[in-house]
Amino acid sequence: MTAFFRAIVIWVALSLPLAQAIDQTGWNDRERAVWVGASDFLERASLLHPPQYRRYYPFEAALSEEDIAQAWEQAKQPHAGPIYMNAHVDGRSVYILTKLHTTHPLVAQAWRLNDGLDKDAYLFWKVWKPVARRQVTQKLLGVEVKTAGLLTPQIMTIDEAVLRAARGV
């Protein structure tokens, strides 16, 4: 009987990270690998919260093109840039995490994430550097929801992140 319970505990422990991950359907291996680092960054930041606030919050809101554009515009603001960055060695793209605070209209109203407990939304983006006079392009890969208040300061602007990726820094 003890072996049975041990097996269940191991299965739950191994399944928990899978339940907490952003839906990775359609991602390539590079995107999955970079998400591991970004997810680890968020998990370490959440360790400062009491255990009862570290649980997984599903993101089930439908994302419209307007929502994505609004989130990207917010991320480009001087105070709201990337909190995490990982550039691929080819220098063509950079992966960033940005944060939408609990009071942002997308979080508070459109997506209705605050259900008595304030939450922040963390957006995982792939950003391509400009090529041949084209503008920076981006793709939202996913949204992770955490209890509000994680210590996740901005590390640079999006322009700085793209420039560093282009230089291979």
Coordinates of C-alpha atoms in Angstrom, one line a residue, residues 12-140:
V12 CA 1.4 14.3 -8.9
A13 CA 4.8 16.0 -8.4
L14 CA 5.7 15.3 -12.0
S15 CA 2.4 16.3 -13.4
L16 CA 2.1 19.6 -11.6
P17 CA 4.6 21.5 -13.8
L18 CA 2.8 20.3 -16.9
A19 CA -0.5 21.8 -15.6
Q20 CA 1.1 25.1 -14.9
A21 CA 2.7 25.6 -18.3
I22 CA 1.4 27.9 -21.0
D23 CA -0.1 26.0 -23.9
Q24 CA 2.8 25.3 -26.1
T25 CA 0.9 24.0 -29.1
G26 CA 2.7 25.1 -32.3
W27 CA 5.9 26.1 -30.6
N28 CA 9.2 25.0 -31.9
D29 CA 12.0 23.5 -29.8
R30 CA 13.7 26.8 -29.3
E31 CA 10.6 28.5 -28.0
R32 CA 9.9 25.6 -25.6
A33 CA 13.5 25.8 -24.3
V34 CA 13.4 29.6 -23.8
W35 CA 10.0 29.2 -22.0
V36 CA 11.7 26.9 -19.4
G37 CA 14.0 29.7 -18.4
A38 CA 11.2 32.3 -18.4
S39 CA 9.0 30.1 -16.4
D40 CA 11.8 29.4 -13.9
F41 CA 12.3 33.1 -13.5
L42 CA 8.6 33.6 -12.6
E43 CA 8.7 30.6 -10.2
R44 CA 11.7 32.0 -8.4
A45 CA 10.0 35.4 -8.1
S46 CA 6.9 33.8 -6.7
L47 CA 8.9 32.2 -3.9
L48 CA 8.7 35.5 -2.0
H49 CA 4.9 35.0 -1.7
P50 CA 3.4 32.9 1.1
P51 CA 2.7 29.3 -0.2
Q52 CA -1.1 29.9 -0.4
Y53 CA -0.5 32.5 -3.1
R54 CA 1.9 30.5 -5.3
R55 CA -0.8 28.4 -6.9
Y56 CA -1.5 28.1 -10.6
Y57 CA -4.1 30.4 -12.1
P58 CA -5.4 29.3 -15.5
F59 CA -5.6 31.9 -18.3
E60 CA -8.8 31.1 -20.2
A61 CA -9.7 34.4 -21.8
A62 CA -10.0 34.6 -25.5
L63 CA -7.3 36.9 -26.9
S64 CA -8.4 39.3 -29.7
E65 CA -6.0 41.0 -32.1
E66 CA -7.0 44.2 -30.4
D67 CA -6.0 42.8 -26.9
I68 CA -2.6 41.7 -28.3
A69 CA -2.0 45.0 -29.9
Q70 CA -2.9 46.8 -26.7
A71 CA -0.7 44.6 -24.6
W72 CA 2.2 45.2 -27.1
E73 CA 1.7 49.0 -26.9
Q74 CA 1.8 48.8 -23.1
A75 CA 5.0 46.8 -23.3
K76 CA 6.7 49.5 -25.4
Q77 CA 6.1 52.1 -22.7
P78 CA 9.3 53.3 -21.0
H79 CA 8.2 51.9 -17.6
A80 CA 6.7 48.6 -18.8
G81 CA 9.4 46.9 -20.8
P82 CA 10.8 43.4 -20.5
I83 CA 11.3 41.9 -17.1
Y84 CA 13.1 38.9 -18.6
M85 CA 15.0 38.4 -21.9
N86 CA 16.6 35.5 -23.7
A87 CA 18.2 36.0 -27.1
H88 CA 18.9 33.2 -29.6
V89 CA 22.5 33.0 -30.9
D90 CA 21.4 33.8 -34.4
G91 CA 20.6 37.3 -33.4
R92 CA 17.4 37.4 -35.4
S93 CA 15.0 37.2 -32.5
V94 CA 14.7 37.8 -28.8
Y95 CA 12.2 36.3 -26.4
I96 CA 10.9 38.5 -23.6
L97 CA 8.5 38.5 -20.7
T98 CA 6.4 41.6 -20.1
K99 CA 4.0 42.3 -17.3
L100 CA 0.5 43.7 -17.2
H101 CA -0.3 45.0 -13.7
T102 CA -3.4 44.0 -11.9
T103 CA -4.9 47.5 -12.6
H104 CA -4.4 47.4 -16.4
P105 CA -7.7 47.4 -18.2
L106 CA -6.9 44.1 -20.0
V107 CA -6.2 42.3 -16.7
A108 CA -9.0 44.0 -14.6
Q109 CA -11.8 44.3 -17.1
A110 CA -11.3 42.5 -20.5
W111 CA -9.8 39.3 -19.1
R112 CA -11.4 39.6 -15.6
L113 CA -8.5 38.0 -13.8
N114 CA -9.1 39.7 -10.5
D115 CA -11.6 37.5 -8.7
G116 CA -11.1 38.8 -5.2
L117 CA -7.4 38.2 -5.4
D118 CA -5.3 40.6 -7.5
K119 CA -3.3 39.1 -10.3
D120 CA -0.8 40.2 -12.8
A121 CA -0.5 38.8 -16.4
Y122 CA 2.9 37.9 -17.7
L123 CA 3.1 37.9 -21.5
F124 CA 5.7 35.8 -23.3
W125 CA 6.7 37.3 -26.7
K126 CA 9.0 36.4 -29.6
V127 CA 10.3 39.6 -31.1
W128 CA 12.2 39.7 -34.5
K129 CA 14.7 42.4 -35.1
P130 CA 14.1 44.8 -38.0
V131 CA 15.5 43.6 -41.3
A132 CA 15.8 45.7 -44.5
R133 CA 14.0 48.7 -43.1
R134 CA 11.1 46.7 -41.7
Q135 CA 9.8 47.4 -38.3
V136 CA 10.2 45.2 -35.3
T137 CA 7.6 42.4 -35.4
Q138 CA 6.4 40.3 -32.6
K139 CA 4.3 37.3 -31.8
L140 CA 2.5 36.7 -28.4

